[in-house]
CSV table of C-alpha atoms and ligand atoms in Angstrom, one decimal:
chain,number,residue,atom,x,y,z
A,299,MET,CA,0.6,32.0,286.2
A,300,SER,CA,-2.2,33.5,284.3
A,301,ARG,CA,-3.3,37.1,284.7
A,302,VAL,CA,-6.8,38.3,283.7
A,303,GLU,CA,-7.7,41.9,282.9
A,304,VAL,CA,-11.3,42.9,282.0
A,305,LEU,CA,-11.7,46.0,279.9
A,306,PRO,CA,-15.1,47.9,279.7
A,307,SER,CA,-15.4,47.8,275.9
A,308,PRO,CA,-14.1,46.1,272.8
A,309,ALA,CA,-12.3,49.6,272.0
A,310,ALA,CA,-10.7,49.5,275.4
A,311,LEU,CA,-9.6,45.9,274.9
A,312,ALA,CA,-7.9,46.9,271.6
A,313,ALA,CA,-6.2,49.8,273.2
A,314,ARG,CA,-5.1,47.7,276.2
A,315,ALA,CA,-3.7,44.9,274.1
A,316,ALA,CA,-1.9,47.3,271.7
A,317,GLU,CA,-0.3,48.9,274.8
A,318,GLU,CA,0.6,45.7,276.3
A,319,ILE,CA,2.3,44.6,273.2
A,320,ALA,CA,4.2,47.9,272.8
A,321,ARG,CA,5.3,47.6,276.4
A,322,LEU,CA,6.6,44.0,275.9
A,323,VAL,CA,8.4,44.9,272.8
A,324,ALA,CA,10.2,48.0,274.4
A,325,ALA,CA,11.1,45.9,277.4
A,326,ALA,CA,12.6,43.1,275.3
A,327,LEU,CA,14.5,45.3,272.9
A,328,ALA,CA,16.3,47.0,275.9
A,329,GLU,CA,17.8,43.6,276.5
A,330,GLN,CA,18.0,41.9,273.1
A,331,GLU,CA,18.5,42.8,269.5
A,332,SER,CA,15.2,41.6,268.0
A,333,PHE,CA,11.7,40.5,268.9
A,334,THR,CA,9.6,37.8,267.6
A,335,LEU,CA,5.9,38.1,267.4
A,336,ALA,CA,3.3,35.7,266.2
A,337,LEU,CA,0.1,37.4,265.3
A,338,ALA,CA,-3.5,35.8,265.9
A,339,GLY,CA,-6.0,35.4,263.1
A,340,GLY,CA,-9.7,35.7,263.2
A,341,SER,CA,-11.6,39.1,263.8
A,342,THR,CA,-10.9,40.0,267.3
A,343,PRO,CA,-7.4,41.1,266.8
A,344,ALA,CA,-8.0,43.5,264.1
A,345,ALA,CA,-8.9,46.6,266.3
A,346,CYS,CA,-5.8,46.0,268.3
A,347,TYR,CA,-3.6,45.8,265.2
A,348,ARG,CA,-5.2,49.1,263.9
A,349,GLN,CA,-4.1,50.6,267.4
A,350,LEU,CA,-0.5,49.5,266.7
A,351,ALA,CA,-0.6,51.1,263.5
A,352,THR,CA,-1.6,54.4,264.8
A,353,ARG,CA,0.2,57.1,266.6
A,354,PRO,CA,1.6,57.1,269.4
A,355,LEU,CA,2.3,53.4,269.4
A,356,ALA,CA,3.1,53.1,265.7
A,357,GLU,CA,5.9,55.7,266.4
A,358,GLN,CA,7.1,54.1,269.6
A,359,ILE,CA,7.6,50.4,268.3
A,360,ALA,CA,11.0,49.6,266.6
A,361,TRP,CA,9.4,47.9,263.7
A,362,ASP,CA,12.8,47.3,262.0
A,363,ARG,CA,13.7,45.1,264.9
A,364,LEU,CA,10.7,42.8,264.7
A,365,HIS,CA,10.2,39.4,263.1
A,366,ILE,CA,6.3,38.9,262.4
A,367,PHE,CA,4.9,35.4,262.0
A,368,PHE,CA,1.5,33.9,262.1
A,369,GLY,CA,0.1,31.4,264.6
A,370,ASP,CA,-2.0,29.8,262.0
A,371,GLU,CA,-3.4,30.4,258.6
A,372,ARG,CA,-6.4,29.3,256.4
A,373,ALA,CA,-5.6,27.3,253.3
A,374,VAL,CA,-6.5,30.1,251.0
A,375,PRO,CA,-4.3,32.5,248.9
A,376,PRO,CA,-3.0,35.8,250.7
A,377,GLU,CA,-5.6,38.1,248.9
A,378,HIS,CA,-8.5,35.9,250.0
A,379,PRO,CA,-11.0,37.6,252.4
A,380,ASP,CA,-10.5,34.7,254.9
A,381,SER,CA,-6.8,35.0,255.0
A,382,ASN,CA,-5.3,36.1,258.4
A,383,PHE,CA,-2.3,37.4,256.4
A,384,ARG,CA,-4.7,39.8,254.5
A,385,MET,CA,-6.4,40.8,257.8
A,386,ALA,CA,-3.0,41.7,259.6
A,387,THR,CA,-1.8,43.4,256.2
A,388,GLU,CA,-4.9,45.6,256.1
A,389,THR,CA,-5.0,46.6,259.6
A,390,LEU,CA,-1.3,46.7,260.5
A,391,LEU,CA,1.6,45.3,258.2
A,392,ALA,CA,0.8,47.8,255.4
A,393,HIS,CA,0.9,50.8,257.6
A,394,VAL,CA,4.1,50.4,259.7
A,395,PRO,CA,7.8,50.4,258.4
A,396,LEU,CA,8.2,46.8,258.3
A,397,SER,CA,10.5,45.2,255.5
A,398,ALA,CA,8.9,42.4,253.6
A,399,ASP,CA,11.8,40.1,254.7
A,400,ARG,CA,10.6,40.5,258.4
A,401,VAL,CA,7.1,39.3,257.8
A,402,HIS,CA,6.9,35.6,257.4
A,403,ARG,CA,3.7,34.4,255.9
A,404,MET,CA,2.4,31.0,256.3
A,405,GLU,CA,1.8,29.7,252.8
A,406,ALA,CA,-1.1,27.5,253.8
A,407,GLU,CA,-2.5,27.5,250.4
A,408,GLN,CA,0.4,25.3,248.9
A,409,ALA,CA,-1.0,22.2,247.6
A,410,ASP,CA,1.5,20.1,249.5
A,411,ARG,CA,0.5,21.3,253.0
A,412,ASP,CA,3.0,19.0,254.8
A,413,ARG,CA,5.7,20.7,253.0
A,414,ALA,CA,4.4,24.0,253.6
A,415,ALA,CA,4.3,23.2,257.4
A,416,ARG,CA,8.0,21.9,257.3
A,417,GLU,CA,9.0,25.1,255.5
A,418,TYR,CA,7.4,27.2,258.2
A,419,GLU,CA,9.0,25.2,260.9
A,420,ARG,CA,12.4,25.7,259.2
A,421,LEU,CA,11.7,29.5,259.3
A,422,LEU,CA,10.9,29.3,263.1
A,423,ARG,CA,14.1,27.5,263.7
A,424,THR,CA,16.0,29.9,261.8
A,425,HIS,CA,14.8,33.1,263.4
A,426,LEU,CA,13.9,31.9,266.9
A,427,VAL,CA,16.1,30.1,269.4
A,428,ALA,CA,15.0,27.3,271.6
A,429,GLY,CA,15.8,27.6,275.3
A,430,GLY,CA,14.8,27.3,278.7
A,431,LYS,CA,12.6,24.3,279.5
A,432,ALA,CA,10.6,24.7,276.4
A,433,PRO,CA,8.7,21.3,275.5
A,434,ASP,CA,10.4,19.4,272.7
A,435,ASP,CA,13.1,21.9,272.4
A,436,ALA,CA,10.5,24.3,270.7
A,437,PRO,CA,11.8,27.6,269.5
A,438,ARG,CA,10.7,30.5,272.0
A,439,PHE,CA,8.7,33.5,270.7
A,440,ASP,CA,9.0,36.6,272.6
A,441,LEU,CA,5.2,37.1,272.3
A,442,ILE,CA,2.4,35.1,270.8
A,443,LEU,CA,-1.1,36.5,270.3
A,444,LEU,CA,-4.0,34.2,270.4
A,445,GLY,CA,-7.8,34.3,270.0
A,446,ILE,CA,-10.4,31.8,271.5
A,447,GLY,CA,-13.0,30.1,269.5
A,448,THR,CA,-16.5,29.6,270.9
A,449,ASP,CA,-15.7,25.8,271.0
A,450,GLY,CA,-12.3,26.4,272.9
A,451,HIS,CA,-10.1,26.2,270.0
A,452,THR,CA,-7.1,28.5,269.6
A,453,ALA,CA,-4.9,29.0,266.6
A,454,SER,CA,-6.1,26.2,264.5
A,455,ILE,CA,-6.0,23.5,267.2
A,456,PHE,CA,-9.6,22.5,267.4
A,457,PRO,CA,-11.3,20.2,269.8
A,458,GLY,CA,-10.4,16.6,269.0
A,459,THR,CA,-7.0,17.6,267.3
A,460,GLU,CA,-5.1,18.0,270.6
A,461,GLN,CA,-3.1,14.9,270.2
A,462,GLN,CA,-2.2,15.7,266.7
A,463,ALA,CA,-1.0,19.0,267.7
A,464,ALA,CA,0.9,17.7,270.9
A,465,GLY,CA,4.2,17.8,268.9
A,466,PRO,CA,7.0,17.1,268.1
A,467,GLU,CA,6.0,19.0,265.0
A,468,LEU,CA,6.2,22.8,265.4
A,469,VAL,CA,3.8,23.4,262.6
A,470,MET,CA,1.2,21.1,261.0
A,471,PRO,CA,-1.7,20.9,258.7
A,472,ILE,CA,-5.1,20.5,260.5
A,473,PHE,CA,-8.4,19.7,259.0
A,474,LYS,CA,-11.4,21.8,260.5
A,475,GLU,CA,-14.3,19.3,260.4
A,476,GLU,CA,-16.9,22.1,261.1
A,477,ASP,CA,-16.5,23.6,257.7
A,478,GLY,CA,-14.3,21.1,255.7
A,479,SER,CA,-11.3,23.6,255.5
A,480,TRP,CA,-7.7,22.9,255.9
A,481,ARG,CA,-5.4,25.2,257.9
A,482,LEU,CA,-1.7,25.3,259.0
A,483,THR,CA,-1.1,26.0,262.6
A,484,MET,CA,1.7,26.2,265.2
A,485,THR,CA,1.2,23.4,267.7
A,486,LEU,CA,1.2,23.2,271.4
A,487,PRO,CA,5.1,22.8,272.2
A,488,VAL,CA,5.5,26.3,270.2
A,489,LEU,CA,2.7,28.1,271.9
A,490,CYS,CA,3.8,26.7,275.2
A,491,ALA,CA,7.4,27.6,274.9
A,492,ALA,CA,6.7,31.6,274.4
A,493,ARG,CA,8.0,34.1,276.8
A,494,ALA,CA,4.6,35.6,276.8
A,495,VAL,CA,1.2,34.6,275.5
A,496,ILE,CA,-1.8,37.1,275.4
A,497,PHE,CA,-5.2,35.8,274.7
A,498,LEU,CA,-7.9,38.2,273.4
A,499,ALA,CA,-11.4,37.6,273.9
A,500,SER,CA,-14.4,39.7,273.0
A,501,GLY,CA,-18.2,39.6,273.2
A,502,ALA,CA,-20.9,37.7,275.0
A,503,GLY,CA,-20.4,34.8,272.4
A,504,LYS,CA,-17.1,34.0,274.1
A,505,SER,CA,-18.4,34.3,277.9
A,506,GLU,CA,-19.0,30.5,278.4
A,507,VAL,CA,-15.9,29.2,276.9
A,508,VAL,CA,-13.7,31.8,278.9
A,509,ARG,CA,-15.6,30.8,281.9
A,510,GLN,CA,-14.7,27.2,281.3
A,511,ILE,CA,-11.1,27.9,280.5
A,512,LEU,CA,-10.6,30.3,283.4
A,513,ALA,CA,-12.7,28.6,286.1
A,514,GLY,CA,-10.7,25.4,285.6
A,515,SER,CA,-13.9,23.5,284.9
A,516,ASP,CA,-13.8,19.8,284.3
A,517,ALA,CA,-14.3,20.6,280.7
A,518,ALA,CA,-11.3,23.0,280.5
A,519,PRO,CA,-8.4,20.5,280.3
A,520,ARG,CA,-9.9,19.2,277.1
A,521,LEU,CA,-10.1,22.5,275.6
A,522,PRO,CA,-7.2,23.5,273.5
A,523,ALA,CA,-7.2,27.0,274.6
A,524,ALA,CA,-6.9,25.7,278.2
A,525,ARG,CA,-3.8,23.6,277.3
A,526,ILE,CA,-1.8,26.7,276.5
A,527,ARG,CA,0.4,27.1,279.7
A,528,PRO,CA,3.7,28.7,278.9
A,529,VAL,CA,6.5,26.5,280.4
A,530,GLN,CA,8.5,29.5,281.3
A,531,GLY,CA,6.3,32.5,280.2
A,532,GLU,CA,3.7,35.0,281.1
A,533,LEU,CA,0.0,34.2,280.3
A,534,LEU,CA,-2.5,37.1,280.1
A,535,PHE,CA,-6.1,37.1,279.2
A,536,LEU,CA,-7.4,40.4,278.0
A,537,LEU,CA,-11.2,40.3,277.9
A,538,ASP,CA,-13.8,42.7,277.4
A,539,GLN,CA,-16.9,42.9,279.9
A,540,ASP,CA,-19.0,40.8,277.9
A,541,ALA,CA,-16.5,38.0,277.3
A,542,ALA,CA,-15.8,38.1,281.1
A,543,ALA,CA,-19.6,38.2,282.1
A,544,LEU,CA,-19.7,34.7,283.5
A,545,LEU,CA,-16.5,34.9,285.5
A,546,GLU,CA,-16.8,35.0,289.3
A,547,GLN,CA,-16.6,38.6,290.4
A,548,PRO,CA,-13.8,39.2,292.9
A,549,ARG,CA,-15.3,39.4,296.4
B,49,6PG,C1,-8.4,31.9,263.1
B,49,6PG,C2,-7.8,32.1,264.5
B,49,6PG,C3,-8.6,31.4,265.4
B,49,6PG,C4,-9.4,32.8,266.2
B,49,6PG,C5,-10.6,32.3,266.9
B,49,6PG,C6,-11.2,33.5,267.4
B,49,6PG,O1,-7.6,31.7,262.1
B,49,6PG,O2,-9.5,32.1,262.9
B,49,6PG,O3,-6.5,31.6,264.6
B,49,6PG,O4,-8.0,30.8,266.4
B,49,6PG,O5,-8.4,33.3,266.8
B,49,6PG,O6,-11.4,31.5,266.0
B,49,6PG,O7,-11.7,34.2,266.2
B,49,6PG,P1,-12.6,35.5,266.3
B,49,6PG,O8,-11.6,36.5,266.9
B,49,6PG,O9,-13.0,35.9,264.9
B,49,6PG,O10,-13.7,35.4,267.4
């Protein structure tokens, strides 16, 4: 079951996303010891991360009970401008009381990408428990944040790589044809095992792909972002008005 919320602006989208993340964290930590969160990369989440690092939310979240992971990473060092880890550090991780042993960077710059993928998979299996009807017995995140590319990719699962990313691996190297770059990405079994997935999409450039994904168009099943359907979890699309511009208006 997916829910869609449309916010009036990118700033409102960022605030709503941060508020929802804080709400999910608080609800889960009322029942369990820790909370596992996988961050999205790209540019859209940056404003949301800044909100999480700002009062009041920064003071409401029990950072010392979170484990932070990354849904994907570019094959660049952590200080590189393209690094998702760098973006998350600059907007969030450097500004909240999170010990380094709770931030699990995806070392996609390693020359042996397969080894790096196996190392990250081991981390997932160490810190997360499998459970429920998760596909391939995949470990279950409490929350995974995802963006949507204009081609329908999510994390680093690009159109044409869906079979590769279908499991049983939980993390794998993926080659991005468009720019000839390598990435590491979590795969569909992990993304679909989460207790909650929140997609963030902003801007008119995403309106057509959002329409395809949400309208269930015949193109949708092929799009990677349309394949993220948590087996036993919540799915929320948080969009700003521009990204939602082509959605059928409720009558
Ligand atoms: C990445 C992300 C990727 C991103 C989308 C949207 O590493 O780039 O994992 O899936 O979420 O490409 O990116 P924008 O938010 O920059 O539009």
